[in-house]
Tab-separated table of C-alpha atoms in Angstrom:
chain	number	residue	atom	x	y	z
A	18	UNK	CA	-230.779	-79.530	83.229
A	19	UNK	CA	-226.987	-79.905	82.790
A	20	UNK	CA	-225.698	-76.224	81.693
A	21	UNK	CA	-222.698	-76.585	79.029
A	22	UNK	CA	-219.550	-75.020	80.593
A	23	UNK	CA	-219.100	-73.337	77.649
A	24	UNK	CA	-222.089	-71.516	78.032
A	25	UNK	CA	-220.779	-70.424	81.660
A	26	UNK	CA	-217.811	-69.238	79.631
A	27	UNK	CA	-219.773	-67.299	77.148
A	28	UNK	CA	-221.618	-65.343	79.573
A	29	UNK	CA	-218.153	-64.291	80.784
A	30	UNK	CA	-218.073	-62.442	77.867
A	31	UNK	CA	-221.352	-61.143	77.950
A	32	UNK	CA	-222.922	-63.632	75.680
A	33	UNK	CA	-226.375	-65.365	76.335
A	34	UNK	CA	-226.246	-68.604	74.236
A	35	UNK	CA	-227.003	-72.333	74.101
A	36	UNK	CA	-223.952	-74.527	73.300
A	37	UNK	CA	-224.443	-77.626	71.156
A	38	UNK	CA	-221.494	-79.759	71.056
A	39	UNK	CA	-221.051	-81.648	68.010
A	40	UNK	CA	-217.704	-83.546	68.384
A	41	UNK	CA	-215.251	-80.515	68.373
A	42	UNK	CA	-217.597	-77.971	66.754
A	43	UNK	CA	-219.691	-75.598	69.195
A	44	UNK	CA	-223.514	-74.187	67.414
A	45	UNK	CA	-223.346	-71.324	69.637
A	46	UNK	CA	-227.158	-70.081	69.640
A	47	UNK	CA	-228.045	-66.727	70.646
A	48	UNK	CA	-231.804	-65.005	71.125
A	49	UNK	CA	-232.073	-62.715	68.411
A	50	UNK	CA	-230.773	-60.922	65.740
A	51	UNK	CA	-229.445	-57.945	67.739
A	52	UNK	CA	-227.330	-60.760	70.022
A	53	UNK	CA	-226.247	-62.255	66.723
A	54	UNK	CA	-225.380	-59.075	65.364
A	55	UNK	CA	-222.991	-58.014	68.565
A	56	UNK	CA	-220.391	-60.768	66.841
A	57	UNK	CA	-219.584	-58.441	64.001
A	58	UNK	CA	-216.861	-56.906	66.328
A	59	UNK	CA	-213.896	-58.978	65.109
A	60	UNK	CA	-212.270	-59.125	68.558
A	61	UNK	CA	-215.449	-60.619	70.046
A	62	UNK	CA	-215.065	-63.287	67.725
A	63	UNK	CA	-211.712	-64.056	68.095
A	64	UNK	CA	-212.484	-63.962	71.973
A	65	UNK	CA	-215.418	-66.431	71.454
A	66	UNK	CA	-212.709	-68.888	69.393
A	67	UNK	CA	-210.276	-68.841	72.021
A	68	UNK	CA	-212.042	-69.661	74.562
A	69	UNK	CA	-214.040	-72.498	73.166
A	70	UNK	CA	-210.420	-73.757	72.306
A	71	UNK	CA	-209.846	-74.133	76.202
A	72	UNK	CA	-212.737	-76.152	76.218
A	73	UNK	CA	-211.423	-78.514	73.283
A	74	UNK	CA	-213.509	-76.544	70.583
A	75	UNK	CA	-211.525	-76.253	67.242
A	76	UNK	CA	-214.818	-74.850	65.623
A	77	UNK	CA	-217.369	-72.458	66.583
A	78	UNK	CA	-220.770	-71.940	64.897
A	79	UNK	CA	-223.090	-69.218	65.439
A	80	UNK	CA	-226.662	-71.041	64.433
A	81	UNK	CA	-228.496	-67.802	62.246
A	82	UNK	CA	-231.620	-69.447	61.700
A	83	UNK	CA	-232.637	-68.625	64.978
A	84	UNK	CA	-231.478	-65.414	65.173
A	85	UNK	CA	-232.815	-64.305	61.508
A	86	UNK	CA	-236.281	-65.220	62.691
A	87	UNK	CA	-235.669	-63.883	66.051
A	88	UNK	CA	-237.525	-65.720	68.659
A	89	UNK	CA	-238.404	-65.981	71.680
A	90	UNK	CA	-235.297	-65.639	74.006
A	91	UNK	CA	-233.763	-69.211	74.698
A	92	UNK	CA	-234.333	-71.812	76.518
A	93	UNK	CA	-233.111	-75.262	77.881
A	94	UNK	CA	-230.007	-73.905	79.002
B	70	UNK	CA	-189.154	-70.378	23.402
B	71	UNK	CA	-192.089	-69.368	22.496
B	72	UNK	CA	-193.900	-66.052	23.636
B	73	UNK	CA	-196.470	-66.508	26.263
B	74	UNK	CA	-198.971	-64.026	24.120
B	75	UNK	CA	-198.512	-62.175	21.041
B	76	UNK	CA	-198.516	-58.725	21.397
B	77	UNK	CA	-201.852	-58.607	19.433
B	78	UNK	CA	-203.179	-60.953	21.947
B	79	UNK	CA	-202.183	-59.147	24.686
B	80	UNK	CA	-204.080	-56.081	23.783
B	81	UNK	CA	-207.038	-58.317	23.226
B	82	UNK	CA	-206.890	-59.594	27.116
B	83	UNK	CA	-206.276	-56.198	28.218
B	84	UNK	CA	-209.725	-54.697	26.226
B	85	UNK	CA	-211.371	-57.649	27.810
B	86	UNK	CA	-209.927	-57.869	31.610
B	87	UNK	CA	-208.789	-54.828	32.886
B	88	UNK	CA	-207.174	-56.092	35.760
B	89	UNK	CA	-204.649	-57.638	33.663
B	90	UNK	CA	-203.051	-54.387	32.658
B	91	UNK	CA	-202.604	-53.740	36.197
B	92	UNK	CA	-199.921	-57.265	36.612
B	93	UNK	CA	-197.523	-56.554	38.804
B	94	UNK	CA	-193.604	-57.459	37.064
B	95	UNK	CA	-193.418	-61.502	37.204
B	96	UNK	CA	-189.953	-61.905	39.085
B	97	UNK	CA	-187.277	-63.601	37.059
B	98	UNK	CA	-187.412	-67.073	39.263
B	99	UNK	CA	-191.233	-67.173	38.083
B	100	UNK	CA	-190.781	-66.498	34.921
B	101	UNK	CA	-187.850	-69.317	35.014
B	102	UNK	CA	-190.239	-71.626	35.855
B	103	UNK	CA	-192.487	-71.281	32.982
B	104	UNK	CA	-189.393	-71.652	30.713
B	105	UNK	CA	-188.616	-74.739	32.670
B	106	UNK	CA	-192.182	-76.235	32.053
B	107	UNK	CA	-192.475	-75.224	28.405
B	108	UNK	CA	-189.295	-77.126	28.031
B	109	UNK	CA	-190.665	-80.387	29.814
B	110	UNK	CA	-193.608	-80.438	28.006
B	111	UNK	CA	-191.948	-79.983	24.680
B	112	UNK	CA	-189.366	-83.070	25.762
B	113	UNK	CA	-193.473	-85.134	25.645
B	114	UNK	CA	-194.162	-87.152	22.712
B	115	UNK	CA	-197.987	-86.424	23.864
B	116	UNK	CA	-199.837	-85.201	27.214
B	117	UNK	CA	-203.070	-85.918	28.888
B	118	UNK	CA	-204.113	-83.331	31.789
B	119	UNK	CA	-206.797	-84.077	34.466
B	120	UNK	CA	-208.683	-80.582	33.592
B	121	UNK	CA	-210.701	-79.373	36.021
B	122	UNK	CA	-210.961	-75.272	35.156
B	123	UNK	CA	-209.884	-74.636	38.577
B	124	UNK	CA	-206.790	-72.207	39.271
B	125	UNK	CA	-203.508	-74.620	38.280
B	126	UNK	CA	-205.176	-77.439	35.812
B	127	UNK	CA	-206.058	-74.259	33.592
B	128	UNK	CA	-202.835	-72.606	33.476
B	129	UNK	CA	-201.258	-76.043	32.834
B	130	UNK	CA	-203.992	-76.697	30.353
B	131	UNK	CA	-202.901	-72.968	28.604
B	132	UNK	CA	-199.437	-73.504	28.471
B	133	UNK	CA	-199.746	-77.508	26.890
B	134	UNK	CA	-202.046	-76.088	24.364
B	135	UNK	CA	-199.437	-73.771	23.736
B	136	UNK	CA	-196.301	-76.115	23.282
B	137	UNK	CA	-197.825	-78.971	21.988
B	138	UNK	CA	-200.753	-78.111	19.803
B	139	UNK	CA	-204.294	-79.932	19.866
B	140	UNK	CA	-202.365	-83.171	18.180
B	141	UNK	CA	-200.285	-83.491	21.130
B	142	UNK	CA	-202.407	-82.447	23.852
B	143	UNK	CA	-205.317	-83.089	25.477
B	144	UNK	CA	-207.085	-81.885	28.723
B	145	UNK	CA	-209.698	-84.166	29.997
B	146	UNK	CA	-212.674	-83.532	32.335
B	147	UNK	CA	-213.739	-85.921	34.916
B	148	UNK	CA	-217.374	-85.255	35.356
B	149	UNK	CA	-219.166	-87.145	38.757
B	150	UNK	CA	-221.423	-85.794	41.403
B	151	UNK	CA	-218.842	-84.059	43.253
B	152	UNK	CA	-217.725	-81.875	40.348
B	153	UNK	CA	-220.034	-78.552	40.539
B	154	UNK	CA	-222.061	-77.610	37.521
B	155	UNK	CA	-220.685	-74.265	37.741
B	156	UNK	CA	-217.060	-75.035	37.838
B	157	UNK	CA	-217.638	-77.656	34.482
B	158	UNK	CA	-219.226	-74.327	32.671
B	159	UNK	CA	-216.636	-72.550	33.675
B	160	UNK	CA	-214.283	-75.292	32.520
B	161	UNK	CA	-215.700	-75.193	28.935
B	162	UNK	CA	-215.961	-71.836	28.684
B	163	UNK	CA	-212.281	-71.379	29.147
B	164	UNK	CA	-211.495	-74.190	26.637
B	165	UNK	CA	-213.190	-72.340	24.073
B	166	UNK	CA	-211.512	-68.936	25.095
B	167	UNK	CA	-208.289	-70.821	24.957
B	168	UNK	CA	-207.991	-73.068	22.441
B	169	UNK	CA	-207.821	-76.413	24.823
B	170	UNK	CA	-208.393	-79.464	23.302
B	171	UNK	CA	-210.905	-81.033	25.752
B	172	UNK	CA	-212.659	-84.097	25.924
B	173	UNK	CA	-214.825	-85.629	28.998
B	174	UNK	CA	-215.938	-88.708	30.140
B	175	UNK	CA	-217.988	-89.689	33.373
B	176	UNK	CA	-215.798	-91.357	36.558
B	177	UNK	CA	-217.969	-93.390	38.653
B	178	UNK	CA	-216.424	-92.997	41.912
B	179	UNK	CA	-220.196	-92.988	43.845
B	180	UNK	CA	-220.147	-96.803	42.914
B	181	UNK	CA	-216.998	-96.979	44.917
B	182	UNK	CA	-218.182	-98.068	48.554
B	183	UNK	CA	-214.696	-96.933	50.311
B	184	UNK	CA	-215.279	-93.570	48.370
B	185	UNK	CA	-219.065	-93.393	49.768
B	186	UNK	CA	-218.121	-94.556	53.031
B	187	UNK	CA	-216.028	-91.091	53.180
B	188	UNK	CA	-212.702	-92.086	54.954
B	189	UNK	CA	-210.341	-89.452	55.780
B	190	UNK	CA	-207.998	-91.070	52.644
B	191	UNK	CA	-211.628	-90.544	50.711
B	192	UNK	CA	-209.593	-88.443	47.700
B	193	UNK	CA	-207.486	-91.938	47.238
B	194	UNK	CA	-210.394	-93.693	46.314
B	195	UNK	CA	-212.051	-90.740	43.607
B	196	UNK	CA	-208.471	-90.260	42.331
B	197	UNK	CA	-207.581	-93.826	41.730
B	198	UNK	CA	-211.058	-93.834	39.813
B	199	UNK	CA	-210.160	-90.512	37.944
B	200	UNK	CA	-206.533	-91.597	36.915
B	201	UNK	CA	-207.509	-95.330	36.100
B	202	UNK	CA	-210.225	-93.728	33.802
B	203	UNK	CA	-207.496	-91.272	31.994
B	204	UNK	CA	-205.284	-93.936	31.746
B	205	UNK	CA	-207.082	-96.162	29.533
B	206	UNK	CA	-208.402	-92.814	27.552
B	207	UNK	CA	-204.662	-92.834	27.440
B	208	UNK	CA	-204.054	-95.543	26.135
B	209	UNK	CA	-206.625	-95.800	23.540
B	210	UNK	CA	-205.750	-92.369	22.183
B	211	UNK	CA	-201.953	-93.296	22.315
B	212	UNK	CA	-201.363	-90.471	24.815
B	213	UNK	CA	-197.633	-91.244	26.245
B	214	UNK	CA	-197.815	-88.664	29.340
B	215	UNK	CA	-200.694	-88.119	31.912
B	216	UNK	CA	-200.354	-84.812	34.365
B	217	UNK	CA	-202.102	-83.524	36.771
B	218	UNK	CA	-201.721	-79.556	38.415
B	219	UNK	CA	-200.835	-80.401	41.991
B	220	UNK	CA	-198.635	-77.813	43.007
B	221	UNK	CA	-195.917	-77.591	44.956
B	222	UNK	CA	-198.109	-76.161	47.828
B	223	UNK	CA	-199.966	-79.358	47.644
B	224	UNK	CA	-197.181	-81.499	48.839
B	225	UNK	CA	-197.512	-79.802	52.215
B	226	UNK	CA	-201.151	-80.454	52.730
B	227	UNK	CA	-203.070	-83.617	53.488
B	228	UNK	CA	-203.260	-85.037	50.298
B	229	UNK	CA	-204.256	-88.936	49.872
B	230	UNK	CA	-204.715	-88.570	46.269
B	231	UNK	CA	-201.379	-87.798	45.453
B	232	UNK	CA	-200.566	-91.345	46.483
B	233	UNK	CA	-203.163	-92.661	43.690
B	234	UNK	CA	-201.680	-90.212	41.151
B	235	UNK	CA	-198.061	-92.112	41.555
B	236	UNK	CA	-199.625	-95.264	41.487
B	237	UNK	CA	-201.123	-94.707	37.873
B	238	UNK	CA	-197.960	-92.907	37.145
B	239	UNK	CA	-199.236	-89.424	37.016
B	240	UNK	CA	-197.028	-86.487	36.846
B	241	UNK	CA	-196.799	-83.469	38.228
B	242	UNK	CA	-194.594	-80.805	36.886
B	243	UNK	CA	-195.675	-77.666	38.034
B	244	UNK	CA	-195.028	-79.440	41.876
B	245	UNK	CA	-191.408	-81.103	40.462
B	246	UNK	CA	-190.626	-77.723	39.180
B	247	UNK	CA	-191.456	-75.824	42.071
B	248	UNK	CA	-194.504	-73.378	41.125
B	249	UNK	CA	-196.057	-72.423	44.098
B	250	UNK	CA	-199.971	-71.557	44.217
B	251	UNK	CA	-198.855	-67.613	44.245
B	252	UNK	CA	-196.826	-68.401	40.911
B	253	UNK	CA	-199.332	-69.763	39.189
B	254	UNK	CA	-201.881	-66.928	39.784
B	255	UNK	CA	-199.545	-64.678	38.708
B	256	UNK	CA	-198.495	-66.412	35.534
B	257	UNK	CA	-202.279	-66.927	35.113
B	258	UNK	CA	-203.118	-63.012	35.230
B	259	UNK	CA	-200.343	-61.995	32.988
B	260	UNK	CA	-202.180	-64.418	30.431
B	261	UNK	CA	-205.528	-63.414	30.762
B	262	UNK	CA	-206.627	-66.455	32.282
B	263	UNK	CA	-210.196	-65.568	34.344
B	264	UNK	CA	-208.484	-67.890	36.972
B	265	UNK	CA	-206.157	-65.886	38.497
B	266	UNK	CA	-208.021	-64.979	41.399
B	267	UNK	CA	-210.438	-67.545	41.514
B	268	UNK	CA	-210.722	-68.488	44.917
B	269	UNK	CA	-209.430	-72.489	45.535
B	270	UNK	CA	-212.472	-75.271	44.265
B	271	UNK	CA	-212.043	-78.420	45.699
B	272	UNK	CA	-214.767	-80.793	45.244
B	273	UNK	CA	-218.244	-81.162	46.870
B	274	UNK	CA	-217.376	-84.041	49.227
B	275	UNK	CA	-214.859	-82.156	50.892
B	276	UNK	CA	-217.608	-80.201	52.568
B	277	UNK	CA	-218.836	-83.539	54.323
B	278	UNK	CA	-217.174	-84.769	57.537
B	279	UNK	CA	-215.062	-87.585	57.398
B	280	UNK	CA	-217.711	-90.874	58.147
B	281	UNK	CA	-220.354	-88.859	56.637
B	282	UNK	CA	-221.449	-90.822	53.653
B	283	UNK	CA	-221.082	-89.020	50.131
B	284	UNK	CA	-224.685	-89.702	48.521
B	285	UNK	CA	-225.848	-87.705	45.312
B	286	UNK	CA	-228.721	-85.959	47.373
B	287	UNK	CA	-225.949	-84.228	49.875
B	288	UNK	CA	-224.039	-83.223	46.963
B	289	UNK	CA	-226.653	-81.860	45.702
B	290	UNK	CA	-227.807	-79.593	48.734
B	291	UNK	CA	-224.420	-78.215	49.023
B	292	UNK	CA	-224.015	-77.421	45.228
B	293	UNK	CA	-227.374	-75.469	45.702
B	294	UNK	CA	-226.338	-73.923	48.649
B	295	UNK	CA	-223.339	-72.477	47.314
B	296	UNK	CA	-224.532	-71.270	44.338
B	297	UNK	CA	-227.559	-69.432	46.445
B	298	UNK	CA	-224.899	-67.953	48.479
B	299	UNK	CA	-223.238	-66.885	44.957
B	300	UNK	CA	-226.129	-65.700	44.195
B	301	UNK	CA	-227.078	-63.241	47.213
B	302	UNK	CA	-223.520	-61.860	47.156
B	303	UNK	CA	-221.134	-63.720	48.647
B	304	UNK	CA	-217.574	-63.298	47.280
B	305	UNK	CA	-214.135	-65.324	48.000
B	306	UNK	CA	-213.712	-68.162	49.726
B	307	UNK	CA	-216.906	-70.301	50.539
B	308	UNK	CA	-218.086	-73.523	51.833
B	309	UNK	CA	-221.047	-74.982	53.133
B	310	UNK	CA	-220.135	-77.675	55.270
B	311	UNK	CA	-222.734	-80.536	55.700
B	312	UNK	CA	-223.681	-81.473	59.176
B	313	UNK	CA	-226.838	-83.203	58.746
B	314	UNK	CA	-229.707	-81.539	59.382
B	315	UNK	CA	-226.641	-78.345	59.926
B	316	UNK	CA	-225.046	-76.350	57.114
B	317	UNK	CA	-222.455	-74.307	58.565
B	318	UNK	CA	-221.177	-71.192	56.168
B	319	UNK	CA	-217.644	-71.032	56.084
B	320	UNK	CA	-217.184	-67.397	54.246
B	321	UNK	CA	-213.776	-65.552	54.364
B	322	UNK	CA	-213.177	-63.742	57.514
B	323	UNK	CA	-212.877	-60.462	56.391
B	324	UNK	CA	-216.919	-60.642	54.941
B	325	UNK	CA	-217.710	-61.785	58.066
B	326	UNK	CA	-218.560	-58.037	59.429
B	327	UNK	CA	-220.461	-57.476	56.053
B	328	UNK	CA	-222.868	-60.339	56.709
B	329	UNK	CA	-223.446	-60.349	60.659
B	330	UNK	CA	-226.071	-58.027	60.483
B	331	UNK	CA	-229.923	-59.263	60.710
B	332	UNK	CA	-231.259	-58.786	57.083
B	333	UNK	CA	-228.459	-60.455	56.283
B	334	UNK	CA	-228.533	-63.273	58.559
B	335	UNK	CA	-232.152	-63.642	56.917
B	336	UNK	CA	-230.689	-63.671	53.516
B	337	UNK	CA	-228.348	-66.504	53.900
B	338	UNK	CA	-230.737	-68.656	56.340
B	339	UNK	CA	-233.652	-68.486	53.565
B	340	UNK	CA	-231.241	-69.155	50.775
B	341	UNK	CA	-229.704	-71.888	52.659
B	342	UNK	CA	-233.054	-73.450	54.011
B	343	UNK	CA	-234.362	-73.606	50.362
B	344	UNK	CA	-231.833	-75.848	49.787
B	345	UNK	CA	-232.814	-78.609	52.543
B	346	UNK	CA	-230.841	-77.862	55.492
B	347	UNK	CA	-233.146	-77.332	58.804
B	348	UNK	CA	-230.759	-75.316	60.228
B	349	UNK	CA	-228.228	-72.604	58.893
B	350	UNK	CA	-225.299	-71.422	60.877
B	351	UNK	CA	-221.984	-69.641	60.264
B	352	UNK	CA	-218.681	-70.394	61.449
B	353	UNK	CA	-217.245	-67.286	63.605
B	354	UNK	CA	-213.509	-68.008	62.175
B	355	UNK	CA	-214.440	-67.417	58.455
B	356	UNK	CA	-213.095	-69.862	55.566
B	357	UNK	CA	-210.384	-72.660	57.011
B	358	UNK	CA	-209.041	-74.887	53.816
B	359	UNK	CA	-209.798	-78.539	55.803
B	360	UNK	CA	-211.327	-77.453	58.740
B	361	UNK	CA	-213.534	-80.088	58.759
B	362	UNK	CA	-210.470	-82.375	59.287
B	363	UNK	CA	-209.998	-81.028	62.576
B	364	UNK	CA	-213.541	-81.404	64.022
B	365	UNK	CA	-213.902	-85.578	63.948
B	366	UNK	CA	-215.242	-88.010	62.461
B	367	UNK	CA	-219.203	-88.494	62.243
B	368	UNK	CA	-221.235	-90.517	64.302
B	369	UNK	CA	-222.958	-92.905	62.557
B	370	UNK	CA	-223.886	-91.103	59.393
């Protein structure tokens, strides 16, 4: 299964998450709430942004659904 | 010219919005300009205003009740799909607070198929509707002027209805006389008006991509989205966008931090879910006015 770079690039910052590209928005996915939670540091936001720009992002999305109901940790990366 | 409140009146606002005693000084170039519009409207034999409650049509709407009186003036309300319930009470409810002759009539834009189709000139096609409709209320009335409250902040922006409002000769004087979006809040607090800081309302089809066809049923989702979101909290600037099967929350950045946490994230997933959407997400920049212009156009939607 194809990996999306931006998911490479993620873990660089010490983020597990699926990518879904939609066009130029990202649906960044994490595995649970506490993951999801790590993004209220501003900086780590701002981080996440910029580097899905170098990878032709203009939008980033953190999908909540999944990390409200906290599953399982992801898969099909 | 006449006094922008009586003193009486100005007591009254001040009992009933406390933040209004707190206006900062208006600078003499903004108070200039409000001199300069009282005097165009009072050069008007009579006005129409496309009245939407939002920010600038309601200071317009205050200032032409004003200087022309109820047999001069008139501020109309489009109502479609696209025009929140919320933002028509609040529309009302201001006319009656302020005096403003209103009157509204239905614009039937969603029977436009370039409007549906949702082209990135999409505002062209509800505007032309919207004016064309005022224009023959207009006319029937014997109305001489039509104005709308595009600002001169507008002019900047990506705008394709502007281009339908000088086709049906529409107006724009607080744009030709320079009022900027920060004037007109300002002007708007030291009146009273509850729209000073109301955060900017465009309508409900801006929160569908470009090629994403406006139908009643996504309006619908993302009017009862919103006003769940309202209703759990949320203050500022807010959109849901509409991605299919995706809402994505745009909320200002600066609430992002108040809302990352997990309870939280349960809060606005359930609300949002309720409201059709399989899947809820939030956008890690916070509010962007047009972001959706920058993402593309939708696939086959």
């Amino acid at each position: 299964m194809t990996v999306h770079p931006f998911t490479i690039a993620l873990a660089s910052l010490g983020i597990e998450a699926r990518v879904e590209a939609r066009d130029a928005l990202a649906v960044i996915t994490v595995p649970n709430a506490d993951a999801a939670a790590r993004l209220r540091d501003a900086s780590l936001r701002r981080a996440v942004v910029a580097l899905a720009a170098t990878r032709g992002f203009t939008t980033v999305a953190l999908e909540i659904g999944n990390a409200a109901d906290d599953r399982a940790p992801l898969s099909g990366h | 010219m006449k006094p922008v409140l009586t003193e009486a009146a100005r007591a009254d606002v001040a009992t009933a919005t406390p933040a209004a005693t707190e206006s900062p000084r208006l600078s003499h170039a903004t108070r200039e300009k409000e001199n300069r519009l009282v005097a165009w409207l009072a050069e008007r034999r009579s006005v129409i205003l496309g009245f939407s409650g939002g920010v600038d049509s309601a200071y317009l709407a205050t200032v032409a009740t004003e200087t022309l009186g109820p047999s001069r003036f008139l501020a109309v309300i489009g109502r479609s799909p696209s025009y929140p319930d919320a933002q028509w009470d609040a529309a009302r409810s201001l006319a009656a607070q302020f005096d403003i002759p209103v009157l509204e009539v239905n614009t039937h834009e969603m029977l436009d198929a370039n409007y549906v189709a949702n082209p990135s000139n999409r505002c062209y096609f509800c505007k032309t509707e919207l004016w064309s409709v005022l224009r023959t209320v207009a006319r029937e009335r014997g109305f001489e002027t039509v104005i709308d409250g595009t600002n001169a902040d507008d002019l900047g922006d990506w705008r394709p209805g502007l281009k339908a409002a000088r086709e049906h000769d529409v107006s724009s004087p607080l744009a030709d006389l320079g009022f900027t979006k920060d004037d007109i809040r300002q002007l708007s607090r030291e009146r009273g008006l509850p729209t000073w800081s109301q955060p900017s309302s465009p309508c409900l089809s801006s929160r569908l991509p470009y090629g994403s066809a406006v139908t009643i049923e996504r309006l619908r989702q993302i009017e009862r989205a919103e006003a769940a979101l309202r209703a759990l909290g949320v203050e500022g600037d807010l959109r849901v966008r509409h991605h299919g099967d995706l809402a994505r929350i745009e909320i200002s950045s600066g609430q992002l931090d108040t809302w990352l946490v997990p309870q939280k994230l349960r809060a606005l997933t359930d609300a949002v879910r309720q409201c059709g959407f399989a899947r809820v997400s939030l956008d890690l920049r916070g509010f962007r006015s047009g972001s959706l212009n920058v993402i593309g156009v939708a696939a086959g939607a």
